[in-house]
Short mmCIF file of C-alpha atoms in Angstrom, two decimals:
data_model
loop_
_atom_site.label_atom_id
_atom_site.label_comp_id
_atom_site.label_asym_id
_atom_site.label_seq_id
_atom_site.Cartn_x
_atom_site.Cartn_y
_atom_site.Cartn_z
CA MET A 1 66.83 115.05 -76.16
CA ALA A 2 64.39 117.70 -74.94
CA THR A 3 61.42 116.22 -73.13
CA THR A 4 57.91 117.58 -73.51
CA TYR A 5 56.06 116.27 -70.48
CA GLU A 6 57.97 116.41 -67.19
CA ILE A 7 57.21 116.07 -63.52
CA ILE A 8 57.93 119.30 -61.65
CA ASN A 9 56.98 118.16 -58.17
CA LYS A 10 54.67 115.79 -56.33
CA THR A 11 53.47 114.80 -52.92
CA THR A 12 51.43 112.07 -51.29
CA LEU A 13 50.21 113.08 -47.88
CA GLY A 14 51.49 111.10 -44.93
CA SER A 15 49.06 112.91 -42.63
CA ASP A 16 45.98 115.08 -43.04
CA ALA A 17 46.57 118.58 -44.40
CA ALA A 18 44.21 121.50 -44.80
CA TYR A 19 45.91 122.56 -48.00
CA ILE A 20 48.62 121.68 -50.45
CA GLU A 21 50.74 124.27 -52.15
CA PHE A 22 53.34 124.16 -54.87
CA THR A 23 55.69 127.12 -54.67
CA SER A 24 58.61 128.45 -56.69
CA ILE A 25 57.22 126.89 -59.86
CA PRO A 26 59.81 127.48 -62.57
CA ASP A 27 58.77 129.51 -65.60
CA THR A 28 60.56 127.26 -68.07
CA TYR A 29 57.51 125.37 -69.36
CA LYS A 30 54.67 126.44 -71.64
CA ASP A 31 51.80 124.94 -69.69
CA VAL A 32 51.38 123.15 -66.39
CA ILE A 33 49.04 120.32 -65.46
CA LEU A 34 48.22 119.42 -61.87
CA VAL A 35 46.62 116.01 -61.43
CA GLY A 36 45.46 114.60 -58.16
CA SER A 37 43.66 111.86 -56.30
CA THR A 38 42.12 113.24 -53.12
CA ARG A 39 39.69 112.72 -50.29
CA THR A 40 38.91 114.97 -47.34
CA THR A 41 37.67 114.61 -43.78
CA LYS A 42 34.42 116.51 -44.34
CA THR A 43 31.48 114.32 -43.24
CA SER A 44 29.66 114.48 -46.54
CA ILE A 45 29.87 112.78 -49.92
CA ASN A 46 31.89 115.76 -51.08
CA ASP A 47 33.83 118.70 -49.77
CA GLU A 48 34.69 121.94 -51.49
CA ALA A 49 38.20 122.95 -52.50
CA GLU A 50 39.45 126.31 -53.62
CA LEU A 51 42.18 126.84 -56.16
CA LYS A 52 44.41 129.85 -55.69
CA LEU A 53 47.13 130.99 -58.03
CA ASN A 54 49.73 133.27 -56.46
CA GLY A 55 47.39 133.59 -53.50
CA THR A 56 44.40 134.74 -55.57
CA ALA A 57 41.30 132.63 -56.01
CA ILE A 58 40.22 131.97 -59.58
CA THR A 59 36.87 133.21 -60.88
CA GLY A 60 34.77 131.42 -63.47
CA ILE A 61 32.07 128.93 -64.32
CA ARG A 62 31.30 125.50 -62.93
CA LEU A 63 29.17 122.81 -64.59
CA PHE A 64 28.60 119.70 -62.52
CA GLY A 65 26.55 116.56 -62.23
CA THR A 66 25.56 115.07 -58.90
CA GLY A 67 24.47 111.65 -60.08
CA ALA A 68 20.88 112.82 -59.91
CA GLY A 69 20.93 116.23 -61.56
CA VAL A 70 22.96 118.87 -63.31
CA ALA A 71 23.76 122.39 -62.17
CA CYS A 72 25.79 125.32 -63.37
CA ASP A 73 27.01 128.35 -61.46
CA THR A 74 29.75 130.93 -61.24
CA ILE A 75 31.42 129.36 -58.22
CA PRO A 76 34.61 127.74 -59.53
CA ILE A 77 35.11 125.56 -56.47
CA MET A 78 36.18 121.97 -56.90
CA LEU A 79 34.21 119.13 -55.27
CA PRO A 80 36.64 116.60 -53.79
CA THR A 81 35.44 113.34 -52.34
CA GLY A 82 34.42 113.58 -48.68
CA ALA A 83 34.48 111.20 -45.76
CA ASN A 84 30.96 109.84 -46.29
CA ALA A 85 31.75 108.48 -49.73
CA THR A 86 32.60 104.80 -49.96
CA SER A 87 35.70 104.16 -47.88
CA ASN A 88 39.16 104.25 -49.45
CA THR A 89 37.72 105.99 -52.51
CA PHE A 90 39.41 109.11 -53.81
CA ASP A 91 38.56 111.50 -56.59
CA ASN A 92 40.45 112.02 -59.84
CA PHE A 93 41.13 115.46 -61.28
CA THR A 94 43.20 117.42 -63.74
CA ILE A 95 43.88 121.15 -63.63
CA TYR A 96 45.30 122.57 -66.84
CA ILE A 97 46.85 126.03 -66.90
CA PRO A 98 48.14 126.96 -70.35
CA ASN A 99 50.60 129.82 -70.71
CA TYR A 100 50.94 129.95 -66.92
CA ALA A 101 54.18 131.94 -67.06
CA SER A 102 52.90 134.72 -69.26
CA THR A 103 53.62 138.22 -67.97
CA THR A 104 51.39 139.95 -70.51
CA GLN A 105 47.98 138.36 -70.03
CA TYR A 106 45.57 136.78 -67.61
CA LYS A 107 45.60 132.99 -67.17
CA SER A 108 42.81 130.62 -68.06
CA VAL A 109 42.27 127.42 -66.07
CA SER A 110 40.49 124.25 -67.14
CA ILE A 111 39.48 121.64 -64.56
CA ASP A 112 37.95 118.18 -65.01
CA GLN A 113 37.14 116.31 -61.81
CA THR A 114 35.31 113.09 -61.05
CA GLY A 115 34.50 111.49 -57.74
CA GLU A 116 32.95 108.13 -57.07
CA ASN A 117 30.75 106.57 -54.46
CA ASN A 118 28.79 103.36 -54.43
CA GLY A 119 25.58 105.31 -54.15
CA THR A 120 23.52 107.69 -56.22
CA THR A 121 25.53 110.77 -55.37
CA ALA A 122 28.91 111.38 -56.94
CA TYR A 123 30.19 114.49 -58.60
CA ALA A 124 31.56 115.14 -62.08
CA VAL A 125 32.76 118.67 -62.60
CA PHE A 126 33.91 120.95 -65.39
CA ILE A 127 35.36 124.29 -64.34
CA ALA A 128 36.45 127.17 -66.53
CA GLY A 129 38.52 129.55 -64.49
CA LEU A 130 40.38 132.82 -64.81
CA TYR A 131 43.30 134.22 -62.86
CA SER A 132 43.01 137.93 -63.48
CA SER A 133 46.63 138.89 -63.30
CA ASN A 134 49.52 139.34 -65.71
CA THR A 135 51.89 137.86 -63.14
CA ALA A 136 53.43 134.51 -63.96
CA VAL A 137 51.98 131.73 -61.85
CA SER A 138 54.61 130.61 -59.38
CA THR A 139 52.37 129.26 -56.63
CA ILE A 140 49.41 126.90 -56.81
CA ARG A 141 47.39 126.18 -53.69
CA LEU A 142 44.47 123.82 -53.22
CA THR A 143 42.58 124.22 -49.95
CA SER A 144 39.88 121.99 -48.53
CA LEU A 145 37.28 124.50 -47.38
CA THR A 146 35.68 122.42 -44.64
CA GLY A 147 37.77 119.36 -43.87
CA SER A 148 41.37 118.43 -44.53
CA TYR A 149 42.91 116.35 -47.29
CA VAL A 150 43.49 112.91 -45.84
CA THR A 151 46.53 110.70 -45.80
CA ASN A 152 47.23 109.21 -49.24
CA SER A 153 45.77 112.20 -51.06
CA SER A 154 48.23 112.78 -53.88
CA PHE A 155 49.14 115.69 -56.10
CA TYR A 156 51.43 115.73 -59.15
CA LEU A 157 52.51 118.86 -61.00
CA TYR A 158 53.71 118.40 -64.57
CA GLY A 159 55.27 120.90 -66.95
CA ILE A 160 54.61 120.79 -70.69
CA LYS A 161 57.12 122.27 -73.09
CA ASN A 162 56.27 123.37 -76.61
CA SER A 163 59.69 123.05 -78.19
CA MET B 1 61.76 108.40 -84.73
CA ALA B 2 58.77 110.21 -83.19
CA ALA B 3 58.80 110.44 -79.41
CA THR B 4 55.62 109.54 -77.52
CA TYR B 5 54.48 113.09 -76.77
CA GLU B 6 56.15 115.90 -78.61
CA PRO B 7 55.38 119.30 -80.05
CA ILE B 8 54.86 119.43 -83.78
CA ALA B 9 54.32 123.16 -84.19
CA THR B 10 53.41 126.20 -82.13
CA THR B 11 51.90 129.59 -82.84
CA THR B 12 51.97 132.59 -80.52
CA LEU B 13 50.41 135.83 -81.68
CA THR B 14 51.84 139.25 -80.92
CA GLY B 15 49.00 140.99 -82.72
CA THR B 16 45.56 140.19 -84.07
CA GLN B 17 45.11 137.55 -86.72
CA ALA B 18 42.05 136.35 -88.56
CA ASN B 19 42.82 132.65 -88.31
CA ILE B 20 45.39 130.13 -87.13
CA GLU B 21 46.51 127.24 -89.27
CA PHE B 22 48.61 124.17 -88.81
CA THR B 23 49.52 122.61 -92.12
CA SER B 24 51.61 119.71 -93.36
CA ILE B 25 50.85 117.84 -90.14
CA SER B 26 53.04 114.78 -90.05
CA GLY B 27 51.31 111.41 -90.19
CA ALA B 28 54.01 109.93 -87.95
CA TYR B 29 51.84 110.16 -84.85
CA THR B 30 48.74 108.30 -83.71
CA ASP B 31 46.80 111.19 -82.19
CA PHE B 32 47.26 114.90 -82.11
CA ILE B 33 46.38 117.37 -79.37
CA LEU B 34 45.98 121.04 -80.20
CA THR B 35 46.02 122.98 -76.98
CA GLY B 36 46.75 126.31 -75.39
CA THR B 37 45.29 129.72 -74.73
CA VAL B 38 42.94 131.58 -77.03
CA VAL B 39 42.41 135.33 -76.85
CA ARG B 40 39.85 136.91 -79.12
CA THR B 41 38.87 140.43 -79.99
CA ALA B 42 35.14 139.79 -79.58
CA GLY B 43 32.84 137.26 -78.04
CA SER B 44 32.49 134.45 -80.53
CA ASP B 45 32.55 130.78 -81.40
CA ILE B 46 35.82 129.29 -82.55
CA GLU B 47 35.23 127.33 -85.74
CA PHE B 48 37.58 125.11 -87.65
CA VAL B 49 37.98 123.31 -90.94
CA LEU B 50 40.04 120.24 -91.65
CA GLY B 51 41.65 118.87 -94.73
CA ASN B 52 44.25 116.90 -96.57
CA GLY B 53 45.96 119.12 -99.08
CA SER B 54 42.97 121.43 -99.16
CA TYR B 55 40.31 122.35 -96.64
CA ASP B 56 36.92 120.68 -96.72
CA THR B 57 34.32 123.44 -96.78
CA GLY B 58 31.44 121.13 -97.64
CA SER B 59 28.60 120.24 -95.27
CA ASN B 60 30.60 117.42 -93.78
CA TYR B 61 30.84 118.51 -90.16
CA SER B 62 28.55 117.86 -87.22
CA LEU B 63 28.75 118.10 -83.45
CA THR B 64 27.18 117.26 -80.12
CA TYR B 65 27.94 119.44 -77.14
CA LEU B 66 27.42 119.79 -73.40
CA TYR B 67 27.71 123.25 -71.94
CA GLY B 68 27.24 125.43 -68.92
CA THR B 69 26.68 129.16 -69.16
CA GLY B 70 27.22 130.00 -65.52
CA SER B 71 23.51 129.86 -64.80
CA ALA B 72 22.20 127.01 -66.92
CA ALA B 73 23.37 123.71 -68.30
CA GLY B 74 22.34 122.30 -71.65
CA SER B 75 23.20 120.25 -74.66
CA GLY B 76 22.80 120.80 -78.35
CA ARG B 77 23.67 119.52 -81.73
CA GLY B 78 24.70 120.75 -85.15
CA ILE B 79 24.32 118.76 -88.36
CA ASN B 80 25.55 119.06 -91.92
CA ALA B 81 27.69 122.03 -90.99
CA THR B 82 30.45 123.53 -93.10
CA LYS B 83 32.77 123.90 -90.11
CA GLY B 84 33.58 122.21 -86.84
CA ASN B 85 33.11 124.05 -83.56
CA ALA B 86 35.56 124.52 -80.69
CA GLY B 87 33.29 126.39 -78.32
CA TYR B 88 31.99 129.81 -77.40
CA ALA B 89 33.27 132.58 -75.18
CA SER B 90 31.54 135.85 -74.52
CA SER B 91 34.50 137.92 -73.47
CA THR B 92 37.98 138.71 -74.61
CA ASN B 93 39.64 137.12 -71.60
CA PRO B 94 42.01 134.22 -72.30
CA MET B 95 40.35 130.85 -72.69
CA SER B 96 41.95 127.44 -72.50
CA LEU B 97 41.20 125.18 -75.42
CA THR B 98 42.10 121.55 -76.10
CA ILE B 99 41.22 119.70 -79.30
CA GLN B 100 42.09 116.01 -79.45
CA ALA B 101 42.01 113.91 -82.59
CA GLN B 102 42.61 110.19 -82.29
CA ASN B 103 43.87 108.22 -85.26
CA TYR B 104 43.81 111.37 -87.35
CA SER B 105 45.70 109.67 -90.19
CA ASN B 106 43.45 106.62 -90.48
CA THR B 107 42.07 106.45 -94.04
CA SER B 108 39.28 103.99 -93.22
CA THR B 109 37.38 105.95 -90.59
CA TYR B 110 35.65 109.27 -90.21
CA LYS B 111 37.39 111.64 -87.81
CA THR B 112 36.04 112.32 -84.35
CA LEU B 113 37.53 115.27 -82.47
CA LEU B 114 37.02 115.85 -78.77
CA VAL B 115 37.08 119.47 -77.58
CA ARG B 116 37.32 120.94 -74.08
CA ASN B 117 36.72 124.62 -73.96
CA SER B 118 37.05 126.61 -70.74
CA PRO B 119 36.21 130.31 -71.01
CA ALA B 120 35.64 132.01 -67.67
CA SER B 121 32.94 134.04 -69.45
CA GLY B 122 30.91 132.09 -71.93
CA ASP B 123 30.17 128.41 -72.12
CA VAL B 124 32.33 125.87 -70.36
CA SER B 125 31.86 122.95 -72.67
CA ALA B 126 32.78 119.54 -73.93
CA ILE B 127 32.14 119.02 -77.62
CA VAL B 128 32.48 116.03 -79.90
CA ASN B 129 32.92 116.96 -83.54
CA LEU B 130 32.63 114.59 -86.50
CA TRP B 131 34.28 115.20 -89.84
CA ARG B 132 32.67 112.82 -92.32
CA SER B 133 35.77 112.08 -94.30
CA THR B 134 38.10 109.14 -94.39
CA SER B 135 40.96 111.38 -95.48
CA ALA B 136 43.87 111.77 -93.14
CA ILE B 137 43.94 115.14 -91.44
CA ASN B 138 47.06 117.03 -92.37
CA GLN B 139 45.81 120.56 -91.89
CA ILE B 140 43.51 122.44 -89.53
CA LYS B 141 42.45 126.07 -89.59
CA LEU B 142 40.72 127.82 -86.71
CA THR B 143 38.73 131.02 -87.10
CA PRO B 144 36.56 133.05 -84.68
CA ASN B 145 33.16 133.62 -86.22
CA SER B 146 33.29 137.19 -85.00
CA GLY B 147 36.36 139.35 -84.61
CA SER B 148 39.85 137.88 -84.70
CA PHE B 149 42.33 136.05 -82.59
CA GLY B 150 44.10 138.48 -80.29
CA ALA B 151 47.64 139.01 -79.12
CA GLY B 152 48.62 136.42 -76.55
CA THR B 153 46.84 133.58 -78.33
CA SER B 154 49.21 130.65 -78.07
CA LEU B 155 48.43 127.21 -79.44
CA THR B 156 50.69 124.18 -79.76
CA LEU B 157 50.05 121.08 -81.78
CA TYR B 158 51.39 117.96 -80.07
CA GLY B 159 51.72 114.49 -81.53
CA ILE B 160 51.15 111.36 -79.48
CA LYS B 161 52.74 108.21 -80.80
CA ALA B 162 51.44 104.83 -79.72
CA ALA B 163 53.78 101.89 -79.36
CA MET C 1 65.81 122.60 -56.48
CA ILE C 2 62.86 123.18 -58.71
CA GLY C 3 59.63 123.97 -56.96
CA ASN C 4 58.65 123.53 -53.35
CA ILE C 5 55.61 121.91 -51.82
CA VAL C 6 54.03 123.23 -48.68
CA ALA C 7 51.56 121.10 -46.82
CA GLY C 8 52.48 122.23 -43.39
CA THR C 9 56.10 121.36 -44.09
CA PHE C 10 58.56 122.13 -46.82
CA SER C 11 59.92 119.43 -49.04
CA ALA C 12 62.61 119.35 -51.67
CA GLY C 13 61.87 119.50 -55.36
CA VAL C 14 62.04 116.54 -57.68
CA ALA C 15 64.98 116.20 -60.02
CA PRO C 16 63.88 116.38 -63.67
CA VAL C 17 63.51 113.02 -65.37
CA THR C 18 63.15 111.89 -68.93
CA SER C 19 59.70 112.33 -70.40
CA SER C 20 56.96 111.40 -67.98
CA TYR C 21 54.48 110.35 -70.66
CA GLU C 22 55.32 107.14 -72.49
CA SER C 23 53.59 104.66 -74.72
CA ILE C 24 53.21 101.17 -73.23
CA ALA C 25 51.19 99.17 -75.76
CA SER C 26 48.58 99.57 -78.46
CA SER C 27 46.29 97.61 -80.72
CA THR C 28 44.25 98.46 -83.78
CA LEU C 29 41.87 95.71 -84.71
CA GLY C 30 42.23 94.24 -88.18
CA SER C 31 39.07 92.24 -87.56
CA SER C 32 36.40 92.22 -84.90
CA GLN C 33 37.03 90.61 -81.56
CA SER C 34 35.06 90.16 -78.40
CA SER C 35 37.29 92.14 -76.07
CA ILE C 36 40.66 93.76 -75.56
CA THR C 37 42.95 93.24 -72.59
CA PHE C 38 46.07 95.03 -71.48
CA SER C 39 48.16 93.23 -68.91
CA ASP C 40 51.10 94.32 -66.86
CA GLY C 41 53.96 91.98 -67.47
CA GLY C 42 56.26 94.16 -65.45
CA ALA C 43 56.10 96.98 -67.97
CA TRP C 44 53.92 99.15 -65.75
CA ALA C 45 56.30 99.25 -62.79
CA ASP C 46 57.84 102.57 -63.84
CA TYR C 47 54.53 104.43 -63.98
CA LYS C 48 52.32 106.17 -61.50
CA HIS C 49 49.25 106.76 -63.70
CA LEU C 50 47.76 105.17 -66.78
CA GLN C 51 45.89 106.69 -69.70
CA LEU C 52 43.98 104.53 -72.15
CA ARG C 53 43.00 106.26 -75.39
CA VAL C 54 40.22 104.42 -77.16
CA MET C 55 38.44 104.72 -80.46
CA LEU C 56 35.83 101.98 -80.90
CA ARG C 57 32.78 100.84 -82.80
CA GLY C 58 30.66 97.83 -81.97
CA THR C 59 29.47 95.18 -84.40
CA ASP C 60 26.00 94.81 -82.91
CA SER C 61 23.22 95.99 -85.22
CA ARG C 62 21.87 98.48 -82.70
CA THR C 63 22.83 102.14 -82.87
CA ASN C 64 24.40 102.08 -79.39
CA VAL C 65 25.78 99.51 -77.04
CA SER C 66 27.18 99.61 -73.53
CA GLY C 67 30.70 98.64 -72.66
CA TYR C 68 32.35 97.06 -69.69
CA LEU C 69 35.67 98.14 -68.22
CA ARG C 70 37.04 95.64 -65.74
CA PHE C 71 40.25 95.37 -63.80
CA ASN C 72 42.29 92.30 -62.83
CA SER C 73 39.63 89.99 -64.33
CA ASP C 74 37.24 91.00 -61.56
CA SER C 75 33.65 90.57 -62.71
CA GLY C 76 32.22 90.64 -59.20
CA ASN C 77 29.87 93.41 -58.09
CA ASN C 78 32.74 95.65 -57.14
CA TYR C 79 32.21 98.67 -59.39
CA SER C 80 30.14 101.81 -59.69
CA SER C 81 29.80 104.43 -62.40
CA HIS C 82 28.34 107.91 -62.80
CA ASN C 83 27.79 110.05 -65.84
CA LEU C 84 27.54 113.76 -66.69
CA TYR C 85 26.35 113.92 -70.27
CA GLY C 86 24.87 115.89 -73.09
CA ASN C 87 22.74 114.00 -75.58
CA GLY C 88 22.15 116.80 -78.03
CA SER C 89 18.92 117.95 -76.44
CA SER C 90 19.55 118.09 -72.73
CA ALA C 91 22.28 117.84 -70.11
CA GLY C 92 21.92 115.13 -67.52
CA SER C 93 23.64 113.25 -64.75
CA ASP C 94 22.97 109.83 -63.35
CA ALA C 95 24.35 106.92 -61.46
CA ASN C 96 25.16 104.52 -64.22
CA GLY C 97 25.51 101.31 -62.25
CA LEU C 98 26.00 100.75 -58.53
CA GLY C 99 27.33 97.53 -57.07
CA ASN C 100 27.98 96.56 -60.64
CA SER C 101 30.14 93.97 -62.32
CA SER C 102 32.11 96.59 -64.27
CA VAL C 103 32.63 100.27 -64.88
CA ASN C 104 29.89 101.02 -67.39
CA LEU C 105 30.81 102.71 -70.65
CA ARG C 106 27.54 104.04 -71.94
CA ASP C 107 26.12 104.95 -75.34
CA LEU C 108 28.98 103.53 -77.38
CA ILE C 109 28.43 103.71 -81.10
CA SER C 110 27.63 100.45 -82.87
CA ALA C 111 26.99 99.10 -86.35
CA GLY C 112 23.45 100.43 -86.63
CA SER C 113 24.83 103.97 -86.57
CA LEU C 114 26.36 106.14 -89.28
CA SER C 115 29.04 104.14 -91.02
CA ASN C 116 32.76 104.74 -90.44
CA THR C 117 31.98 106.56 -87.20
CA PHE C 118 33.63 105.71 -83.91
CA HIS C 119 33.28 106.54 -80.24
CA VAL C 120 36.30 108.10 -78.54
CA LEU C 121 37.27 107.73 -74.91
CA ILE C 122 40.16 109.11 -72.89
CA ILE C 123 40.41 107.08 -69.69
CA ASP C 124 42.65 108.36 -66.91
CA ILE C 125 43.57 106.25 -63.92
CA LEU C 126 45.67 107.96 -61.26
CA ASP C 127 47.66 106.05 -58.65
CA PHE C 128 46.71 102.76 -60.33
CA ALA C 129 49.15 100.79 -58.18
CA ASN C 130 48.40 102.44 -54.84
CA THR C 131 47.37 99.71 -52.40
CA SER C 132 45.71 102.15 -49.99
CA LYS C 133 43.10 103.33 -52.45
CA ASN C 134 40.24 101.97 -54.45
CA LYS C 135 40.69 102.91 -58.09
CA THR C 136 38.77 105.84 -59.57
CA VAL C 137 38.72 106.44 -63.30
CA ARG C 138 37.91 109.66 -65.14
CA ILE C 139 36.61 109.28 -68.69
CA LEU C 140 36.06 112.04 -71.22
CA GLY C 141 34.42 110.87 -74.39
CA GLY C 142 31.63 110.76 -76.88
CA ASN C 143 30.51 110.32 -80.41
CA ASP C 144 28.65 112.31 -83.00
CA LYS C 145 26.58 110.77 -85.78
CA ASN C 146 25.39 113.83 -87.68
CA GLY C 147 22.02 113.87 -86.00
CA GLY C 148 22.78 111.77 -82.95
CA GLY C 149 25.46 111.21 -80.41
CA THR C 150 26.52 112.06 -76.91
CA VAL C 151 29.39 113.70 -75.05
CA SER C 152 30.16 112.94 -71.45
CA LEU C 153 32.41 113.08 -68.44
CA GLN C 154 32.09 109.69 -66.83
CA SER C 155 33.50 108.37 -63.60
CA GLY C 156 33.98 104.84 -62.42
CA ALA C 157 35.31 103.08 -59.38
CA TRP C 158 36.74 99.65 -58.79
CA TYR C 159 36.33 98.95 -55.10
CA ASN C 160 39.57 97.14 -54.61
CA THR C 161 42.83 98.41 -53.20
CA ASN C 162 44.95 95.98 -55.19
CA ALA C 163 47.23 97.42 -57.81
CA ILE C 164 45.72 97.28 -61.27
CA THR C 165 47.57 94.65 -63.26
CA SER C 166 45.18 94.25 -66.15
CA MET C 167 42.29 96.05 -67.78
CA ASN C 168 39.70 94.66 -70.15
CA ILE C 169 37.07 96.24 -72.36
CA SER C 170 34.15 94.32 -73.82
CA LEU C 171 30.61 95.12 -74.96
CA ASP C 172 27.19 94.05 -73.76
CA ASN C 173 26.32 92.83 -77.22
CA GLY C 174 28.48 92.10 -80.22
CA ASP C 175 32.17 92.57 -80.69
CA LEU C 176 34.64 95.41 -80.95
CA GLY C 177 34.73 96.20 -84.65
CA THR C 178 37.49 96.48 -87.21
CA TYR C 179 39.64 99.61 -86.89
CA SER C 180 38.78 99.97 -83.22
CA SER C 181 41.99 101.15 -81.59
CA PHE C 182 43.31 101.09 -78.07
CA ALA C 183 46.51 102.75 -76.88
CA LEU C 184 47.85 102.54 -73.34
CA TYR C 185 50.20 105.18 -71.98
CA GLY C 186 52.04 105.40 -68.70
CA ILE C 187 52.75 108.59 -66.83
CA LYS C 188 55.69 108.69 -64.46
CA ASP C 189 56.21 110.78 -61.41
#
């Protein structure tokens, strides 16, 4: 029986890593979803993480809450949990890329991310992104811009079929 | 027997089209998720109507939304509307869209639909729509309120079946 | 081999498995009850993540109530919550309970609101059995009442590295009403 929702690949870090990258992503699905639970070494409540598809950073809009206020900008950078958040606490995100293998249009990206901290500051983020290329997405890279993803940060790439 | 997560129907446009419909939606599932990439020919809202056998075009829709424009965040509301709303984009770039309807076949409750809309130009948003009807949803029609859907629009309706 | 991962080193792809998203258990209330609990009786062992899809309405006569999400029967002050929300007039963000006795579920619709209308929540818990991490939940949800309502992205943490073996939802006042529904899904890796 054909399955709709399948794991493509995954990793849980056994040591700190500046970035994680999925390569050679097959084009046999309709959409892909990358979910993750991460924390970085940056000495702050949060770090910043950049999403690149096929080596190109996405553009777009970011709406986020800090626990004390709301902001919106055109910097589609994720906000992973940093080292000054409550210990052993990791964020929770989903990155949805529909039609990722299209060779005739650009790719939209939708990101929901939440971090937690037993303090006022914690980030909840919506990102609307765009990969301005007609090339099928075969590589997804997430890079911590200041620190490194710590041990036990985990990343799971799923493929969604539509038939 | 319905699987837990499976495609019900899919539409991919090779040219422009005024609206997209999914009809005769099976009641065999618990929730449905309508998701994919939307391309439009002009900046616009995506609106939708729901029905059971025929579309409800009465003033039976309302919504609450949270949005970010890229420079400002806000929230708004619509009441006694004749259509639901799946978000706004200002450009013709692809936009990811997800509409979730839980217990869409329940004939004792009104229908609440949760929308995530991620245009890289326009309003990144989360929207909760209410259809004040206890009818089961077995059809949905989406229409841009300006222009049409463009080539490359690809939406799949998935059913989720609870144990 | 399907797909590679690079994090300084290469690793082999994962062999395809049967569907990763599966239903575990569900309940639709035929009458009101004070709470709902899902417990792992061994059925969760195959999964890496959990998703709880909720549609609820309270019985309290107020328009809104708050809800409590607790894990492993822990009602100690081991939780925190934060909220990014739109209330129909403004966007906001706050810390919705620090050092709390539960993850707070805020602004849930109750009996004083428009009839037949329910609040929806999609609760995602990644790595729920990882014993090196506290547990962080991501919750997308809201309700609309044709003139009221809220939509939000909430977060919550349970500051405990134990695997989650049960989860419970209750309300600060009143019961979970008839037709409230709860469906638990497991996601494999």
